[in-house]
Tab-separated table of C-alpha atoms in Angstrom:
chain	number	residue	atom	x	y	z
A	1	MET	CA	76.637	157.912	174.021
A	2	PRO	CA	73.762	158.960	176.180
A	3	ASN	CA	69.917	157.865	175.409
A	4	ASN	CA	68.337	160.538	173.352
A	5	LEU	CA	64.888	161.268	172.262
A	6	LEU	CA	65.679	161.041	168.582
A	7	GLY	CA	66.323	157.540	168.246
A	8	LEU	CA	69.704	158.134	167.013
A	9	THR	CA	72.276	155.354	167.607
A	10	ASP	CA	75.173	156.790	165.697
A	11	GLY	CA	77.403	159.280	167.549
A	12	VAL	CA	78.219	161.839	164.552
A	13	ALA	CA	74.847	161.721	163.503
A	14	LEU	CA	73.680	162.473	167.231
A	15	ALA	CA	76.248	165.149	167.348
A	16	ARG	CA	75.225	166.988	164.328
A	17	GLU	CA	71.799	166.662	165.533
A	18	GLU	CA	72.264	167.858	169.061
A	19	GLU	CA	74.316	171.024	167.421
A	20	ARG	CA	71.555	171.955	165.112
A	21	LEU	CA	68.468	171.590	167.591
A	22	THR	CA	70.458	173.019	170.557
A	23	LYS	CA	71.605	176.240	168.551
A	24	ILE	CA	67.598	176.761	167.355
A	25	ARG	CA	66.965	176.681	170.849
A	26	ALA	CA	69.799	179.048	171.878
A	27	VAL	CA	68.745	181.569	169.294
A	28	GLU	CA	65.137	181.428	170.820
A	29	LEU	CA	66.812	182.469	174.159
A	30	PHE	CA	67.812	185.641	172.588
A	31	ASP	CA	64.987	186.359	170.513
A	32	ARG	CA	62.264	185.990	172.813
A	33	GLU	CA	64.371	187.335	175.652
A	34	LEU	CA	63.639	184.326	177.511
A	35	LEU	CA	66.778	184.747	179.982
A	36	ASN	CA	64.675	187.800	181.324
A	37	GLU	CA	62.241	185.858	183.352
A	38	HIS	CA	64.733	184.172	185.204
A	39	THR	CA	67.091	185.564	188.290
A	40	PRO	CA	70.798	185.899	187.090
A	41	GLY	CA	73.148	183.812	188.978
A	42	THR	CA	70.892	181.173	190.295
A	43	PHE	CA	70.539	177.157	189.528
A	44	GLU	CA	67.064	177.569	188.690
A	45	CYS	CA	68.358	180.111	185.929
A	46	LEU	CA	70.885	177.428	184.584
A	47	ARG	CA	68.175	174.707	184.605
A	48	PHE	CA	65.965	176.519	182.681
A	49	ILE	CA	68.737	177.425	180.154
A	50	HIS	CA	69.739	173.697	180.073
A	51	GLN	CA	66.128	172.376	179.576
A	52	HIS	CA	65.401	175.019	176.787
A	53	LEU	CA	68.730	174.007	174.787
A	54	PHE	CA	68.422	170.298	175.146
A	55	GLN	CA	64.228	169.746	175.293
A	56	ASP	CA	64.437	167.947	171.782
A	57	VAL	CA	67.573	165.769	172.297
A	58	TYR	CA	67.764	164.382	175.930
A	59	SER	CA	64.632	163.179	178.307
A	60	PHE	CA	67.085	164.478	181.256
A	61	ALA	CA	67.118	167.974	179.793
A	62	GLY	CA	67.175	170.416	182.997
A	63	GLU	CA	67.239	167.791	185.507
A	64	ILE	CA	70.032	167.181	188.086
A	65	ARG	CA	72.474	164.141	187.456
A	66	SER	CA	71.811	161.209	189.506
A	67	VAL	CA	75.324	159.666	188.956
A	68	ASP	CA	79.177	160.830	189.759
A	69	ILE	CA	80.916	162.045	186.699
A	70	SER	CA	84.325	162.723	186.014
A	71	LYS	CA	86.278	164.409	183.434
A	72	GLY	CA	90.025	164.380	182.655
A	73	GLY	CA	90.901	162.893	185.923
A	74	PHE	CA	88.907	165.446	187.669
A	75	ARG	CA	85.667	164.336	189.537
A	76	PHE	CA	83.131	166.843	189.618
A	77	ALA	CA	80.878	167.221	192.789
A	78	SER	CA	79.412	164.166	194.493
A	79	VAL	CA	75.782	163.638	193.827
A	80	PHE	CA	75.438	163.311	197.501
A	81	TYR	CA	76.537	166.899	197.933
A	82	LEU	CA	75.027	168.271	194.855
A	83	PRO	CA	71.855	169.856	196.163
A	84	ALA	CA	73.927	171.660	198.881
A	85	ALA	CA	76.665	172.661	196.555
A	86	LEU	CA	74.176	174.357	194.196
A	87	ASP	CA	72.213	175.943	197.438
A	88	ALA	CA	75.586	177.524	198.219
A	89	ILE	CA	76.437	178.587	194.742
A	90	ASP	CA	73.255	180.524	194.712
A	91	ALA	CA	74.296	182.263	198.098
A	92	MET	CA	77.528	183.333	196.449
A	93	PRO	CA	77.713	187.253	195.756
A	94	GLN	CA	77.980	188.445	192.461
A	95	SER	CA	78.441	192.321	192.259
A	96	SER	CA	81.906	192.339	190.885
A	97	PHE	CA	83.808	190.228	188.168
A	98	ASP	CA	85.989	188.324	190.499
A	99	GLU	CA	82.828	187.382	192.368
A	100	ILE	CA	81.110	186.329	189.318
A	101	ILE	CA	83.833	184.383	187.813
A	102	ALA	CA	84.171	182.544	191.220
A	103	LYS	CA	80.912	181.809	191.039
A	104	TYR	CA	81.116	180.282	187.401
A	105	VAL	CA	84.076	178.019	188.398
A	106	GLU	CA	81.865	176.550	191.639
A	107	MET	CA	79.093	175.865	189.053
A	108	ASN	CA	81.705	174.186	186.416
A	109	ILE	CA	82.783	172.020	189.598
A	110	ALA	CA	79.279	171.148	190.363
A	111	HIS	CA	78.735	170.209	186.799
A	112	PRO	CA	75.051	169.321	187.754
A	113	PHE	CA	73.772	167.950	184.304
A	114	HIS	CA	74.644	164.304	182.698
A	115	GLU	CA	75.657	166.467	179.276
A	116	GLY	CA	75.866	170.068	178.232
A	117	ASN	CA	77.121	171.823	181.225
A	118	GLY	CA	79.474	173.680	179.383
A	119	ARG	CA	77.454	174.967	176.852
A	120	SER	CA	74.548	175.902	179.397
A	121	THR	CA	76.789	177.448	181.935
A	122	ARG	CA	78.511	179.723	179.463
A	123	ILE	CA	75.138	181.443	178.613
A	124	TRP	CA	74.266	181.593	182.303
A	125	LEU	CA	77.742	183.638	183.183
A	126	ASP	CA	77.104	186.166	180.475
A	127	HIS	CA	73.771	186.375	181.667
A	128	VAL	CA	75.148	187.164	185.010
A	129	LEU	CA	77.533	189.782	183.764
A	130	VAL	CA	75.152	191.493	181.377
A	131	GLN	CA	72.797	191.863	184.560
A	132	SER	CA	74.965	192.613	187.340
A	133	LEU	CA	77.803	194.616	185.209
A	134	ARG	CA	76.370	195.713	181.714
A	135	ARG	CA	79.403	193.759	180.471
A	136	THR	CA	79.629	190.337	178.590
A	137	VAL	CA	82.380	188.108	177.053
A	138	ASP	CA	83.598	188.008	173.563
A	139	TRP	CA	84.056	184.421	173.397
A	140	SER	CA	85.412	184.622	169.788
A	141	LEU	CA	88.591	186.054	171.572
A	142	VAL	CA	89.085	183.350	173.887
A	143	ASP	CA	91.435	180.445	172.744
A	144	LYS	CA	89.927	176.999	173.107
A	145	GLN	CA	93.299	175.507	174.279
A	146	ASP	CA	93.449	178.342	176.560
A	147	TYR	CA	90.257	178.575	177.908
A	148	LEU	CA	90.210	174.567	178.730
A	149	LEU	CA	93.561	174.615	180.064
A	150	ALA	CA	92.337	177.563	182.702
A	151	MET	CA	89.028	175.911	183.367
A	152	GLU	CA	90.669	172.605	184.055
A	153	ARG	CA	93.117	174.456	186.648
A	154	SER	CA	90.628	176.643	188.089
A	155	PRO	CA	89.425	174.433	191.035
A	156	VAL	CA	92.888	175.094	192.267
A	157	LYS	CA	93.228	178.394	191.402
A	158	ASP	CA	90.733	180.682	189.437
A	159	LEU	CA	93.331	183.589	188.614
A	160	GLU	CA	94.236	182.061	185.116
A	161	ILE	CA	90.511	182.025	184.214
A	162	ARG	CA	89.942	185.548	185.430
A	163	SER	CA	92.579	186.942	183.538
A	164	LEU	CA	91.422	185.222	180.284
A	165	LEU	CA	88.207	185.918	180.517
A	166	GLY	CA	88.494	189.501	181.830
A	167	ALA	CA	90.841	190.191	178.857
A	168	ALA	CA	87.706	189.292	176.640
A	169	LEU	CA	85.283	191.239	178.437
A	170	THR	CA	83.209	194.011	176.130
A	171	GLY	CA	80.692	196.548	177.212
A	172	GLY	CA	77.118	197.055	177.231
A	173	VAL	CA	74.541	194.436	176.288
A	174	PRO	CA	75.235	192.177	173.342
A	175	ASP	CA	73.418	192.458	170.023
A	176	ARG	CA	72.155	189.799	168.313
A	177	ALA	CA	75.014	189.148	165.982
A	178	ALA	CA	77.388	189.316	168.703
A	179	PHE	CA	75.404	186.804	171.014
A	180	LEU	CA	74.882	184.458	168.180
A	181	GLU	CA	78.758	184.727	167.144
A	182	GLY	CA	79.296	183.798	170.868
A	183	ILE	CA	77.073	180.676	170.780
A	184	ASP	CA	79.101	179.350	167.885
A	185	ALA	CA	82.250	180.026	169.663
A	186	SER	CA	81.145	178.361	172.919
A	187	TYR	CA	79.937	175.350	170.823
A	188	ARG	CA	83.696	175.107	169.419
A	189	TYR	CA	85.125	174.530	172.823
A	190	GLU	CA	82.938	171.120	172.921
A	191	GLY	CA	84.142	170.162	169.360
A	192	PHE	CA	80.610	171.474	167.390
A	193	GLY	CA	80.910	173.239	164.207
A	194	THR	CA	79.013	172.082	161.686
A	195	TYR	CA	76.348	174.963	161.790
A	196	ARG	CA	76.583	178.415	162.600
A	197	ALA	CA	73.458	179.789	165.043
A	198	VAL	CA	72.824	182.723	162.527
A	199	ASP	CA	71.720	180.483	159.929
A	200	LEU	CA	69.481	178.345	161.986
A	201	GLY	CA	67.801	181.640	163.569
A	202	LYS	CA	66.584	182.886	160.218
C-alpha cells in the first residue's frame, strides 16, 4: 500500500477515500473546464490530470515515478528510458483515431506514475479525442474484461483495443452527465465502485 497524505493504514479505507476524493477532483476538471488550459496529447496535460486527481491523497501526485514497475508480468518502461519515451510520445501524431490510439497505447506502456495511471490516461485520451476529432469514448459500453485483456495485448498489437474503443465512440463533445458516467465506468476497471461521481459533484 503506497504512503498517503491521509494517514490511513487500512487498504480498504484508503481505497474508499481515494475514490471519493479523486472523483470530486474529476468533476472539477469538467465543471471548471480545467483541461482547456492544457495542450491535448502532451505529457504535460497528463501530468496535470494526475496531479489534480490525486493531490489530496498522494505526495507524488503529478510526479514521474522513480522506480521500475510491472503488472501481471508486464514490465512498464524503465525509469532510465522514461523521459525519452515521454518526449517521443509528445511528438507522435494525433490527427486520426488510429494515431490517437497508438499514442494512448504508448503512454500506457510508459506508465509514468506510481499509481493512478489508468484513470488519468483515460481522461487524457478522451481530451485528445474531443479536441482532435470531436469524438469521445462511451466507457459504459466497454466491457471491463474485454478492455483489460485488449490493453494487456496492445503492446504487441493494438488492433484489438482500437476495435473495442472504436465501437464505443460517440459523436460530439460529452455533456456533464456523460462525462461523469464515463468517470464511474473508468474507475470500475480498477475495482472502484463505491461512489457515483454525480453524487460527489453536487
